[in-house]
Structures are given as C-alpha cells and as structure tokens.
Coordinates of C-alpha atoms and ligand atoms in Angstrom, one line a residue:
M7 CA -171.1 -10.7 167.4
T8 CA -174.0 -11.3 165.1
S9 CA -174.2 -14.8 162.9
E10 CA -174.5 -14.2 159.1
R11 CA -177.9 -15.7 159.3
E12 CA -178.9 -13.0 161.3
F13 CA -177.5 -10.2 159.3
I14 CA -178.8 -11.6 156.1
R15 CA -182.5 -11.3 158.2
Q16 CA -181.9 -7.9 158.9
L17 CA -181.5 -6.5 155.4
A18 CA -183.9 -8.8 154.2
S19 CA -186.0 -7.0 156.1
R20 CA -184.8 -3.6 155.9
F21 CA -184.4 -3.8 151.9
P22 CA -187.8 -5.7 151.1
P23 CA -188.2 -6.8 147.3
A24 CA -189.6 -3.9 145.1
D25 CA -190.7 -4.0 141.5
P26 CA -189.2 -5.6 139.3
V27 CA -187.7 -7.7 142.1
T28 CA -190.2 -10.1 143.3
I29 CA -187.6 -12.4 145.4
G30 CA -185.2 -10.0 146.7
I31 CA -182.4 -11.5 150.0
G32 CA -183.2 -14.8 151.2
D33 CA -183.2 -17.4 148.8
D34 CA -180.2 -18.4 146.4
G35 CA -180.5 -15.4 144.4
A36 CA -183.0 -13.1 143.5
V37 CA -185.7 -13.2 140.9
L38 CA -186.9 -10.1 138.9
S39 CA -189.8 -10.0 136.9
H40 CA -189.1 -9.4 132.7
S41 CA -192.7 -9.0 131.2
R42 CA -195.0 -10.1 132.4
D43 CA -194.1 -14.3 132.1
T44 CA -190.6 -14.2 132.1
S45 CA -188.4 -13.6 134.8
I46 CA -184.4 -13.4 135.0
A47 CA -182.4 -14.7 138.1
V48 CA -179.4 -13.1 139.8
V49 CA -177.2 -14.8 141.9
T50 CA -173.7 -13.5 143.6
D51 CA -170.9 -15.1 145.9
M52 CA -167.3 -14.0 146.7
L53 CA -164.2 -16.4 147.6
L54 CA -161.2 -15.4 149.3
D55 CA -158.1 -16.9 149.6
G56 CA -157.4 -18.1 152.7
V57 CA -161.3 -18.9 153.1
H58 CA -162.2 -20.5 149.9
F59 CA -159.1 -21.9 148.8
D60 CA -155.6 -21.8 149.7
L61 CA -153.3 -20.1 147.0
K62 CA -150.5 -21.7 148.1
S63 CA -152.0 -25.2 147.2
A64 CA -155.1 -24.5 144.5
S65 CA -154.1 -23.9 141.1
P66 CA -155.1 -20.5 139.8
E67 CA -157.1 -22.1 137.1
L68 CA -159.3 -24.1 140.3
V69 CA -159.9 -21.0 141.8
G70 CA -161.1 -19.1 138.8
R71 CA -163.2 -22.3 138.3
K72 CA -164.9 -22.5 141.8
A73 CA -165.9 -18.5 141.7
I74 CA -168.0 -19.6 138.6
A75 CA -168.8 -23.1 139.9
V76 CA -170.4 -21.6 143.1
N77 CA -172.3 -19.4 141.4
L78 CA -174.0 -21.8 139.0
S79 CA -174.5 -24.3 141.8
D80 CA -177.3 -21.5 143.2
L81 CA -178.6 -20.8 139.7
A82 CA -178.7 -24.8 139.7
A83 CA -180.7 -24.5 143.2
M84 CA -183.0 -22.1 141.5
A85 CA -183.8 -24.3 138.1
C86 CA -182.3 -21.5 136.1
R87 CA -179.5 -22.2 133.3
P88 CA -176.6 -19.3 133.3
T89 CA -176.8 -16.5 130.7
A90 CA -174.0 -13.8 131.6
A91 CA -171.3 -13.5 134.1
F92 CA -169.4 -10.7 136.2
V93 CA -166.3 -10.7 137.6
S94 CA -164.4 -9.2 139.8
I95 CA -161.1 -9.1 141.2
A96 CA -159.4 -7.7 143.9
V97 CA -155.3 -8.2 143.3
P98 CA -152.5 -8.0 146.1
R99 CA -150.1 -5.3 145.6
S100 CA -147.4 -7.3 146.8
G101 CA -148.2 -8.9 143.5
L102 CA -148.8 -12.2 142.4
P103 CA -147.5 -15.6 140.3
E104 CA -146.5 -15.0 136.3
N105 CA -149.7 -15.5 134.2
F106 CA -151.7 -16.1 137.6
L107 CA -155.1 -13.6 136.3
T108 CA -154.4 -15.6 132.8
R109 CA -155.0 -18.7 134.7
V110 CA -158.0 -17.7 137.0
Y111 CA -159.5 -16.8 133.8
D112 CA -159.1 -20.3 131.6
G113 CA -160.6 -21.9 135.2
I114 CA -163.6 -19.5 134.6
Q115 CA -163.4 -19.9 130.3
Q116 CA -163.8 -23.9 130.9
L117 CA -166.9 -23.4 133.1
T118 CA -168.4 -20.6 130.3
N119 CA -167.6 -22.9 127.3
Q120 CA -169.1 -26.3 128.9
F121 CA -172.2 -24.3 130.1
Q122 CA -172.8 -21.8 127.1
F123 CA -172.7 -18.2 128.6
T124 CA -170.2 -15.5 128.2
L125 CA -168.4 -12.8 130.3
A126 CA -170.3 -10.0 130.1
G127 CA -168.1 -7.7 132.3
G128 CA -166.5 -6.6 136.3
D129 CA -164.4 -4.9 137.7
T130 CA -160.4 -4.5 138.6
N131 CA -159.2 -3.6 141.2
S132 CA -155.4 -3.8 143.9
W133 CA -155.4 -3.2 147.4
N134 CA -153.2 -4.5 150.2
G135 CA -155.4 -7.7 151.3
P136 CA -155.3 -11.7 149.9
F137 CA -157.2 -11.9 146.5
A138 CA -160.1 -12.4 146.3
I139 CA -163.0 -12.9 143.6
N140 CA -166.6 -11.9 143.1
V141 CA -168.9 -13.2 140.6
C142 CA -172.2 -12.2 140.2
L143 CA -174.5 -14.7 137.2
T144 CA -178.1 -13.6 135.4
G145 CA -179.9 -17.1 134.2
I146 CA -183.4 -17.9 133.3
P147 CA -185.6 -20.9 134.4
F148 CA -185.5 -24.1 132.8
R149 CA -189.2 -23.8 133.0
D150 CA -192.0 -21.5 134.0
R151 CA -190.3 -19.9 136.9
P152 CA -187.7 -20.0 138.9
V153 CA -187.9 -22.9 141.9
L154 CA -187.4 -21.4 145.5
R155 CA -186.1 -22.3 148.8
S156 CA -189.5 -21.1 150.5
T157 CA -192.0 -23.1 148.6
A158 CA -191.7 -26.5 150.3
R159 CA -195.0 -27.9 151.6
P160 CA -196.4 -30.3 154.6
G161 CA -196.1 -34.0 153.0
D162 CA -193.4 -33.5 150.7
G163 CA -190.6 -35.7 150.7
I164 CA -187.1 -34.2 151.0
Y165 CA -184.1 -35.4 148.6
V166 CA -180.4 -34.7 147.8
T167 CA -178.8 -35.4 144.5
G168 CA -175.7 -36.6 145.8
A169 CA -173.4 -38.1 149.1
L170 CA -172.7 -35.8 151.2
G171 CA -169.4 -34.6 153.4
G172 CA -165.5 -34.7 153.2
S173 CA -165.2 -32.2 150.1
L174 CA -162.1 -30.8 151.5
R175 CA -160.2 -33.9 151.6
F176 CA -159.8 -34.4 148.1
D177 CA -160.4 -30.9 147.4
R178 CA -163.9 -31.9 145.7
H179 CA -165.0 -28.5 147.1
L180 CA -162.3 -27.0 144.1
S181 CA -163.3 -29.6 141.3
F182 CA -166.9 -30.4 141.5
T183 CA -169.1 -29.9 138.3
P184 CA -172.1 -28.3 139.0
Q185 CA -175.7 -29.7 139.3
L186 CA -177.1 -27.7 136.0
A187 CA -178.0 -31.3 134.6
E188 CA -179.7 -32.6 137.4
S189 CA -181.9 -29.8 137.8
E190 CA -182.7 -28.7 134.0
W191 CA -183.6 -32.9 134.4
L192 CA -185.5 -32.4 137.7
S193 CA -187.0 -29.1 136.2
R194 CA -188.3 -31.6 133.0
H195 CA -189.5 -34.5 134.8
T196 CA -191.3 -33.8 138.0
T197 CA -192.5 -30.3 139.9
I198 CA -189.9 -29.5 142.4
H199 CA -191.4 -27.4 145.2
S200 CA -188.5 -26.0 146.7
M201 CA -185.0 -26.5 146.2
M202 CA -181.6 -24.5 147.2
D203 CA -177.8 -26.3 146.9
I204 CA -175.8 -27.4 150.3
S205 CA -173.1 -25.3 150.4
D206 CA -172.9 -24.9 153.9
G207 CA -174.2 -28.3 155.0
L208 CA -177.1 -30.0 154.9
S209 CA -178.0 -29.6 158.3
L210 CA -177.6 -25.7 158.4
D211 CA -178.8 -25.2 154.4
L212 CA -181.9 -27.6 155.2
S213 CA -182.9 -25.4 158.8
R214 CA -182.7 -22.1 156.1
L215 CA -185.3 -24.1 153.6
V216 CA -187.3 -25.5 156.6
E217 CA -187.3 -21.6 158.1
A218 CA -187.7 -19.7 154.4
S219 CA -191.0 -22.1 153.8
G220 CA -192.4 -22.6 157.3
V221 CA -192.5 -26.5 157.7
A222 CA -191.2 -28.7 159.6
A223 CA -188.3 -31.4 158.5
I224 CA -187.8 -35.1 159.9
L225 CA -184.5 -36.8 158.2
D226 CA -183.8 -40.0 158.5
A227 CA -180.2 -40.8 159.3
S228 CA -179.9 -44.3 158.3
Q229 CA -180.8 -42.9 154.9
I230 CA -178.6 -39.8 154.8
P231 CA -175.8 -40.4 151.9
V232 CA -172.2 -40.2 153.2
H233 CA -169.6 -39.7 150.5
P234 CA -167.1 -42.4 150.0
D235 CA -164.6 -38.9 150.9
V236 CA -165.6 -39.1 154.3
S237 CA -163.2 -41.1 156.0
S238 CA -164.1 -44.9 156.8
E239 CA -162.0 -44.6 160.0
L240 CA -164.5 -42.4 161.9
S241 CA -167.1 -43.8 163.6
I242 CA -170.9 -44.1 162.0
D243 CA -171.9 -41.3 164.4
Q244 CA -168.3 -39.2 163.1
R245 CA -169.7 -40.4 159.5
L246 CA -172.8 -39.1 159.8
A247 CA -171.8 -35.4 161.5
A248 CA -169.7 -34.9 158.4
A249 CA -172.9 -35.8 156.0
L250 CA -174.6 -33.1 158.0
G251 CA -172.0 -30.6 158.9
D252 CA -169.0 -30.2 156.3
G253 CA -170.5 -28.5 153.6
E254 CA -169.4 -27.6 149.9
D255 CA -170.8 -30.4 148.9
F256 CA -172.9 -28.3 146.3
V257 CA -175.4 -31.4 145.5
L258 CA -179.1 -29.9 145.0
L259 CA -181.8 -30.4 148.1
F260 CA -185.1 -30.6 146.8
T261 CA -188.6 -31.3 147.9
A262 CA -191.2 -32.9 145.9
D263 CA -194.5 -35.3 146.4
I264 CA -192.9 -38.1 147.7
Q265 CA -196.2 -40.0 145.7
K266 CA -195.1 -38.4 142.1
M267 CA -191.3 -39.1 143.5
N268 CA -191.9 -43.3 144.0
H269 CA -193.3 -43.3 141.0
L270 CA -190.8 -41.4 138.9
L271 CA -188.0 -43.5 141.1
R272 CA -189.6 -46.7 139.7
H273 CA -190.3 -46.4 136.5
E274 CA -187.1 -44.2 135.3
S275 CA -184.8 -46.5 134.5
S276 CA -182.2 -44.4 132.5
L277 CA -181.3 -41.9 135.4
A278 CA -177.7 -40.3 135.4
F279 CA -177.4 -39.1 138.7
P280 CA -178.6 -40.4 142.4
I281 CA -181.4 -39.3 143.9
Y282 CA -181.8 -39.9 147.7
C283 CA -184.7 -39.9 149.5
I284 CA -183.8 -38.4 153.1
G285 CA -186.6 -37.3 155.0
S286 CA -189.9 -35.4 154.9
M287 CA -192.1 -32.4 155.9
M288 CA -194.3 -31.5 158.3
P289 CA -196.8 -29.0 159.6
G290 CA -194.7 -27.3 162.4
T291 CA -190.9 -25.7 162.4
G292 CA -187.4 -26.6 162.8
C293 CA -185.5 -30.2 161.9
R294 CA -185.4 -33.4 163.6
I295 CA -183.4 -36.8 163.2
R296 CA -184.6 -40.1 163.1
G297 CA -181.6 -42.3 164.7
A298 CA -181.0 -46.2 164.5
N299 CA -183.4 -46.8 167.4
G300 CA -186.6 -44.8 166.0
Q301 CA -186.2 -41.7 168.0
L302 CA -186.3 -38.4 167.1
A303 CA -183.9 -36.1 168.1
P304 CA -183.4 -32.4 167.6
L305 CA -181.2 -31.8 164.8
P306 CA -179.1 -28.9 165.0
A307 CA -177.5 -26.1 162.7
T308 CA -173.6 -27.4 162.2
G309 CA -172.7 -26.0 159.0
W310 CA -170.3 -22.9 158.3
Q311 CA -171.8 -19.4 159.3
H312 CA -169.4 -16.5 158.6
S313 CA -169.1 -14.2 161.9
I314 CA -169.9 -10.7 161.5
S315 CA -169.0 -8.2 164.6
Ligands
LIG426 P1 -175.4 -19.0 149.3 O1 -175.1 -19.7 150.3 O2 -177.0 -19.7 148.8 O3 -175.0 -18.5 148.0 P2 -175.8 -16.8 150.9 O4 -176.0 -17.4 152.5 O5 -174.8 -16.2 150.6 O6 -176.2 -17.7 150.2 O7 -177.0 -15.8 150.7 C1 -178.4 -15.6 151.4 C2 -179.6 -14.8 151.1 O8 -178.7 -13.3 151.4 C3 -179.2 -14.1 149.5 O9 -180.2 -13.8 148.8 C4 -178.3 -13.3 149.5 O10 -178.2 -12.5 148.1 C5 -178.2 -12.6 150.7 N1 -176.6 -11.7 151.1 C6 -176.1 -12.1 151.4 N2 -175.1 -11.1 151.9 C7 -175.8 -10.4 151.4 C8 -175.2 -8.8 151.7 N3 -174.1 -8.6 151.9 N4 -176.1 -7.6 151.4 C9 -177.5 -8.6 150.5 N5 -177.6 -9.3 150.3 C10 -177.1 -10.1 150.9
LIG427 MG1 -176.9 -21.3 148.0

C-alpha cells in the first residue's frame, strides 16, 4: 500500500515544473507565470459521496458549497483571490432526487456570489458509482505573488487563524467560510513567509510544510486552540489529539517573523479574526511538541491520508 503522500512525492519528481509552471505538484496549488510580474494560481480538489460528504444527511446545497469552499481555502492558503471556477460532476445512473443538481449549483452560486467570481466551465458524466464532484479554481495573488508552503524560515513563529478539531461533530466541515478575508488581511498587513490551509489535520499538514521548507517545527501544546466543538467530556490529551488530527478545519497555518507578528498583534486592536501563535521554526527537520511538563516529544502526523494500492 502506498500512502497518498508518497504517491504525490513520486509524481512531483516525475513531473517537475516546466515553463510557464513555476510551482508544480506539492503545494496547495500550482503557480503559472502569466507575464514577467504577474502569476496565476490553479487549485483543484475532488469530493466523493461517502467520503467527504454523505448524501443521506448533507443537503445538495451544502455539497456544492463545500466543493467550492475547499478549493477557495486552497487559494486563501496561497494568498490569492478566485477568478474562475470549473466544475465537473459524475452523476449516478441509478438517479438522484428531484432538483438535486439545481440545488448543488445553488450552493455553488452562494460562494461565487459571495466571493465575486464565476463558473467558467466543467464536465458532466454519468456512471455506476456514487455522486462525485471535482472543482478547479483559478486565482490571482492579493499582493505581489502567491505564498508557498515551502518558504518557512528558521526562527519564524507558527500561527493558526482559528481553533482546531471537532469539525465533523456539528458539520462545520460542510458549512465553514473559506478564509479569504483573513488571507487578504494578512497579505496586506504583514509579510507571510509560508502558508497552507489545514485540511487533513494540524500535525499532518504542519509536517508537509516543514518538509517542503526544510526546517524543523516545535509546537507548544498549551498554545494550541481547541475548538469548542471538541467534546468537553474528553480528557485534555484527547482534546489535544482532536485539535492535532481531526482535520477539515480549513483555517490558515502560516509562519512569519515573530518580532514583527508580536508588534502587529500588540498594535492591531481591530483584528476581525483570531491569530494564535502555536510554536516556532528551527533549523533541522521534523516536528516536535512541548507538553505541559516542558518536555519535547516527537509529533506524529495523525491526520487524514488516502491509501492508494
Ligand atoms: P490539499 O490537501 O492542499 O488540497 P493535496 O494533498 O490534495 O492538497 O495535494 C497536494 C499536491 O499534490 C497538490 O500540488 C496537488 O495538485 C498534487 N496532487 C494531488 N493528487 C495529484 C494527482 N493525482 N496528480 C497530480 N497532482 C496531484
Ligand atoms: Mg491545502
């Protein structure tokens, strides 16, 4: 069995970026140079009935909305705003409830209206499997260029823009607002060294950022914000494990100069969203976590990965 991570690593070495692609496989999305000083980001993500949503309980509007929202989250992770959407659907031959597709596209339209971009194409197929939907979005940077996950520096602070864990319990994974406003604000107010969104769980996604950047991370367990959706009946350790590994949080994980961030956070009283400093980057490799006793322990990557045989 090959892990999704290993599979993507192999693809990245087999298909290195080539002009006009400047950033290829391995980040939240790809970057294409458009002219000498403008670039375009392209992201894509597929959602499957039974894996990323369950049509027995999720409304078609929320399914369409989530398909766009997870891609918007990847654009936010690159500090880009959306410009166009391409949506491909696989419809089960066994049929769908009345108005199902209209309602899926109502959910899509909620977000194209909210974030002011349009549907520009896609593909429609039927088959003997369950409902599946793939979205590809294009975007352009809020500032000079897209922010990558491979450019964290030793000495950076590690930050998240929201609390973590419990996203399945009350369906937050279906209804979250992609953090484009947060990404734009950060782009305009600070220099973000590296960024990605947390889709598969903080510990797994941080390990990807650390590996891509060639640095080591130390998290401070006491500073990791646990979402109120994580049951308060769990032990402290279980709540921390939920924050580290549940996934589908869709908040931003970024690194930046600690001194500059401290200054920003002290002087910015009108911040419309939370920014938590949860650790720092060092020279070296791998992720470790400082527990309540002050001891450092290796941080296993516990998030969600697909298996590919
Ligand atoms: P995210 O969780 O941020 O959406 P993924 O884990 O889906 O990112 O993808 C990581 C990287 O691997 C991205 O650059 C993506 O485009 C690339 N990737 C994933 N699957 C494939 C594939 N089957 N073929 C080519 N590239 C892929
Ligand atoms: Mg991502």
